[in-house]
Each structure stands twice: as C-alpha cells, then as structure tokens.
C-alpha cells in the first residue's frame, strides 16, 4: 500500500494541472477581452468562451481565432489529464482505512480525504479538535483593543490545501442540506440567519475539522450528532 507521501504526489500533480488550466482559461479570456468580448472568470464559463470563438459572424481576425482555438485545445488536454488524476485520487482514497473513514462524513470526498491523509500531522499532535481547527486557521483572527477581543477576517495561514477543500466541502454540504432541512434553533440555523454564506461555510468547516479530529483519534466512522444524542 502506498504511503501518505506517495499519495501526496498524485494530489499535488492534480493541483498543478488545475492551476495550469486556470492560467490557460485566463489567457483565453484576456485575448477575447482585447477584442471587446467580456466574460466572467471561472472554468464554468468555458462553453461561453468557446461559443464566442466559434461564432460564425465573429469579428475576431482569423489569426486570433486560430490562437484561441489552440488555447481551447490545450485546455481540453489539461481537462482530460485532470479527470485522469481525479479518478486516480478516488482509487487511492478507497484503499486506506483512514481515507475511507473520512469519507463517511457528509461533505468529505476523496480529494479532501486524500489531502488530510497526505498533509495533516498525526491527530495526537493536537490536544483537542479546536487545536486542529486552529492549525488549519479555520477560526477568525483575534485582535485585542482596550481589553476587548475583536474577531477579524479569517486569515489564509495554516494548511492551505486542507483548509480550502474543507470550505468547499462545507459549501457543498450547505447546498445539499438546503434551508428547509436545517433544524430550527440549531447552531447552524442561528448562524445562517445572521451571517453571509461564506462565513457560514467557514463555521461549518471549523466544526467538520473538529469532528474529523475526533473520528481519527477514536478510529470511528462519522456519527450524526443529532442521531448520536437521540440514541
């Protein structure tokens, strides 16, 4: 069985390909912008960019259109390689007990499990789940003034890969559960009522990090807190 360090190589390779594809998409957007075609950022806009390039009555000069097609070809090649690395990451995440256990938590998929297994130190390094969440910097910075603590913006310090993926996983989890299935009066319902969606996702990612610490320390699969309390 591969070591976490070996699995980390696959994770980093996929991340590198994603970054390269993002650069290519941004280059395509920049070329089209020079000729008056504006499109939002994001890989999800690729179909829109391709439609601009292939528009029969486009005002793009033939040379520019050819260059844009070359960029689209490179983007497609990167996408194919990313999909291959993603499948490989999923296979690797299904092999180890730790990564399989992590995926029992809603919002934690193969990539998050692989990142945790590859980059997080042993959980006994941390005294509590709060310490693990703090290492990931999934807590607001604290600024003191006049003896009163003030919570500022969440910093980007900590383990960037795990932190970013946990926030994405929390956003996905929020979308999946929806507002109608959040129990009234729960901590999530209360914070959702007064905070922007991103801050709610960060708070949920913080809670997920603490639960992950407990799962790995106790070597247990995820247990829904509501169901566990009712048992």
Coordinates of C-alpha atoms in Angstrom, one line a residue:
X1 CA 0.0 0.0 0.0
X2 CA 1.3 3.5 -0.8
X3 CA 2.4 5.8 1.9
X4 CA 0.7 9.2 2.5
X5 CA 3.7 10.9 1.0
X6 CA 3.3 8.9 -2.2
X7 CA -0.5 9.8 -2.4
X8 CA 0.5 13.4 -1.8
X9 CA 2.4 13.3 -5.1
X10 CA -0.8 12.5 -7.0
X11 CA -2.7 15.2 -5.2
X12 CA -0.1 17.8 -6.0
X13 CA 0.1 16.7 -9.6
X14 CA -3.7 17.2 -10.0
X15 CA -3.5 20.6 -8.3
X16 CA -0.7 21.6 -10.6
X17 CA -2.8 20.7 -13.7
X18 CA -5.8 22.6 -12.3
X19 CA -3.6 25.7 -11.9
X20 CA -2.2 25.3 -15.4
X21 CA -5.7 25.0 -16.8
X22 CA -6.8 28.1 -14.9
X23 CA -3.9 30.1 -16.4
X24 CA -4.9 28.9 -19.9
X25 CA -8.5 29.9 -19.4
X26 CA -7.4 33.3 -18.1
X27 CA -5.2 33.7 -21.1
X28 CA -8.2 33.0 -23.4
X29 CA -10.3 35.5 -21.6
X30 CA -7.6 38.1 -21.9
X31 CA -7.3 37.6 -25.7
X32 CA -11.1 37.9 -26.1
X33 CA -11.2 40.9 -23.9
X34 CA -8.7 42.7 -26.2
X35 CA -11.4 42.4 -28.9
X36 CA -14.3 43.6 -26.8
X37 CA -15.6 40.2 -25.6
X38 CA -16.0 40.2 -21.8
X39 CA -16.8 37.0 -19.8
X40 CA -16.7 36.3 -16.1
X41 CA -13.9 34.2 -14.5
X42 CA -14.2 30.5 -13.9
X43 CA -13.9 27.2 -15.7
X44 CA -17.7 27.1 -15.9
X45 CA -17.5 29.9 -18.4
X46 CA -15.6 27.8 -20.9
X47 CA -18.6 26.9 -23.1
X48 CA -19.4 30.6 -23.3
X49 CA -15.8 31.4 -24.4
X50 CA -15.8 28.6 -26.9
X51 CA -19.1 30.0 -28.4
X52 CA -17.5 33.4 -28.8
X53 CA -14.5 31.9 -30.7
X54 CA -16.7 29.7 -32.9
X55 CA -19.4 32.4 -33.7
X56 CA -19.8 32.3 -37.5
X57 CA -20.1 36.1 -37.7
X58 CA -17.4 36.8 -35.1
X59 CA -15.3 39.9 -35.5
X60 CA -12.2 38.1 -34.4
X61 CA -9.4 38.1 -37.0
X62 CA -8.6 34.7 -38.4
X63 CA -5.2 34.6 -36.8
X64 CA -6.7 35.5 -33.4
X65 CA -9.4 32.8 -33.8
X66 CA -6.7 30.2 -34.5
X67 CA -4.8 31.2 -31.4
X68 CA -8.0 31.0 -29.3
X69 CA -8.6 27.5 -30.8
X70 CA -5.1 26.5 -29.8
X71 CA -5.8 27.7 -26.3
X72 CA -9.0 25.7 -26.2
X73 CA -7.2 22.6 -27.4
X74 CA -4.6 23.0 -24.6
X75 CA -7.5 23.5 -22.0
X76 CA -9.2 20.3 -23.3
X77 CA -5.9 18.4 -22.9
X78 CA -5.5 19.7 -19.3
X79 CA -9.1 18.8 -18.5
X80 CA -8.6 15.2 -19.7
X81 CA -5.4 14.9 -17.6
X82 CA -7.2 16.4 -14.6
X83 CA -10.0 13.8 -14.9
X84 CA -7.5 11.0 -15.1
X85 CA -5.8 12.3 -11.9
X86 CA -9.2 12.7 -10.2
X87 CA -10.0 9.0 -10.9
X88 CA -6.6 8.0 -9.6
X89 CA -7.2 10.1 -6.5
X90 CA -10.5 8.4 -5.9
X91 CA -9.0 5.0 -6.3
X92 CA -6.2 5.9 -3.8
X93 CA -8.8 7.3 -1.3
X94 CA -10.6 4.0 -1.3
X95 CA -7.6 1.9 -0.4
X96 CA -6.6 3.2 3.1
X97 CA -8.7 2.8 6.2
X98 CA -8.2 6.4 7.2
X99 CA -9.3 7.9 3.9
X100 CA -12.3 5.5 3.7
X101 CA -13.3 6.5 7.3
X102 CA -13.0 10.2 6.5
X103 CA -15.4 9.9 3.5
X104 CA -18.2 8.7 5.8
X105 CA -18.6 12.4 6.8
X106 CA -21.0 14.4 4.6
X107 CA -19.0 17.0 2.6
X108 CA -15.8 15.0 2.7
X109 CA -15.0 13.5 -0.7
X110 CA -11.9 11.6 -2.0
X111 CA -9.8 14.7 -2.6
X112 CA -10.4 16.1 1.0
X113 CA -9.7 12.7 2.5
X114 CA -6.5 12.4 0.4
X115 CA -5.3 15.8 1.4
X116 CA -6.0 15.1 5.1
X117 CA -4.2 11.8 4.9
X118 CA -1.2 13.3 3.0
X119 CA -0.7 16.6 4.7
X120 CA -2.1 16.6 8.2
X121 CA 0.2 15.6 11.0
X122 CA -0.9 12.8 13.3
X123 CA -4.1 13.8 15.2
X124 CA -2.4 13.0 18.6
X125 CA -0.3 16.1 17.8
X126 CA -3.3 18.2 18.8
X127 CA -4.8 18.2 22.3
X128 CA -8.3 18.9 21.0
X129 CA -10.3 19.3 17.8
X130 CA -10.2 23.0 18.4
X131 CA -6.4 22.9 18.2
X132 CA -6.6 21.1 14.8
X133 CA -9.1 23.7 13.5
X134 CA -6.8 26.4 14.7
X135 CA -3.8 24.8 12.9
X136 CA -5.9 24.9 9.7
X137 CA -6.7 28.5 10.6
X138 CA -10.4 27.9 10.3
X139 CA -11.0 30.5 13.0
X140 CA -11.1 34.3 12.7
X141 CA -8.0 36.2 13.7
X142 CA -8.3 37.8 17.1
X143 CA -7.4 41.4 17.6
X144 CA -7.4 42.9 21.1
X145 CA -8.1 46.5 21.8
X146 CA -8.9 48.1 25.2
X147 CA -9.1 44.7 26.8
X148 CA -11.9 43.6 24.3
X149 CA -11.3 40.8 21.8
X150 CA -12.4 41.5 18.3
X151 CA -12.8 38.9 15.6
X152 CA -11.3 39.9 12.2
X153 CA -11.3 38.3 8.8
X154 CA -10.3 34.7 8.6
X155 CA -6.6 34.5 7.5
X156 CA -5.2 32.3 4.8
X157 CA -2.5 30.8 7.1
X158 CA -2.5 27.1 8.1
X159 CA -2.5 24.2 5.7
X160 CA -3.9 25.8 2.6
X161 CA -4.9 22.7 0.7
X162 CA -7.0 21.1 3.5
X163 CA -8.4 24.4 4.6
X164 CA -9.6 25.3 1.0
X165 CA -11.1 21.9 0.4
X166 CA -12.9 21.8 3.7
X167 CA -14.5 25.1 3.0
X168 CA -15.5 23.9 -0.5
X169 CA -16.9 20.7 1.2
X170 CA -18.8 22.8 3.7
X171 CA -20.3 24.9 0.9
X172 CA -21.4 21.7 -0.9
X173 CA -22.9 20.4 2.3
X174 CA -24.9 23.6 2.8
X175 CA -26.2 23.3 -0.7
X176 CA -27.1 19.7 -0.2
X177 CA -29.0 20.1 3.1
X178 CA -30.8 23.2 2.0
X179 CA -32.5 25.7 4.3
X180 CA -35.6 23.6 4.8
X181 CA -33.8 20.7 6.4
X182 CA -31.7 22.6 8.9
X183 CA -33.3 22.0 12.3
X184 CA -34.9 25.2 13.7
X185 CA -32.9 26.5 16.7
X186 CA -29.7 24.6 15.8
X187 CA -26.4 26.4 15.8
X188 CA -26.3 26.2 12.0
X189 CA -29.8 27.8 11.7
X190 CA -28.8 30.6 14.1
X191 CA -25.6 31.4 12.3
X192 CA -27.2 31.1 8.9
X193 CA -29.8 33.7 9.9
X194 CA -27.2 36.4 10.6
X195 CA -24.1 35.6 8.6
X196 CA -23.2 35.6 4.9
X197 CA -23.0 32.3 3.2
X198 CA -19.2 32.2 3.1
X199 CA -18.9 32.8 6.8
X200 CA -21.4 30.1 7.5
X201 CA -19.4 27.7 5.3
X202 CA -16.2 28.6 7.3
X203 CA -18.0 28.0 10.6
X204 CA -19.2 24.6 9.3
X205 CA -15.7 23.7 8.0
X206 CA -14.5 24.5 11.5
X207 CA -17.0 22.1 13.0
X208 CA -16.1 19.5 10.4
X209 CA -12.4 19.8 11.3
X210 CA -13.2 19.2 15.0
X211 CA -15.3 16.2 14.1
X212 CA -12.5 14.9 11.9
X213 CA -10.1 15.1 14.7
X214 CA -12.5 13.1 17.0
X215 CA -13.1 10.5 14.2
X216 CA -9.4 9.9 13.6
X217 CA -8.4 9.9 17.3
X218 CA -11.2 7.4 18.2
X219 CA -10.8 5.5 14.9
X220 CA -14.6 5.8 14.4
X221 CA -16.7 6.5 11.3
X222 CA -18.8 9.6 11.2
X223 CA -21.8 9.7 13.5
X224 CA -24.5 12.3 13.0
X225 CA -24.5 14.3 16.3
X226 CA -28.3 14.6 16.3
X227 CA -28.7 10.8 15.9
X228 CA -26.0 10.2 18.5
X229 CA -27.7 12.4 21.0
X230 CA -31.0 10.7 20.5
X231 CA -29.5 7.2 20.9

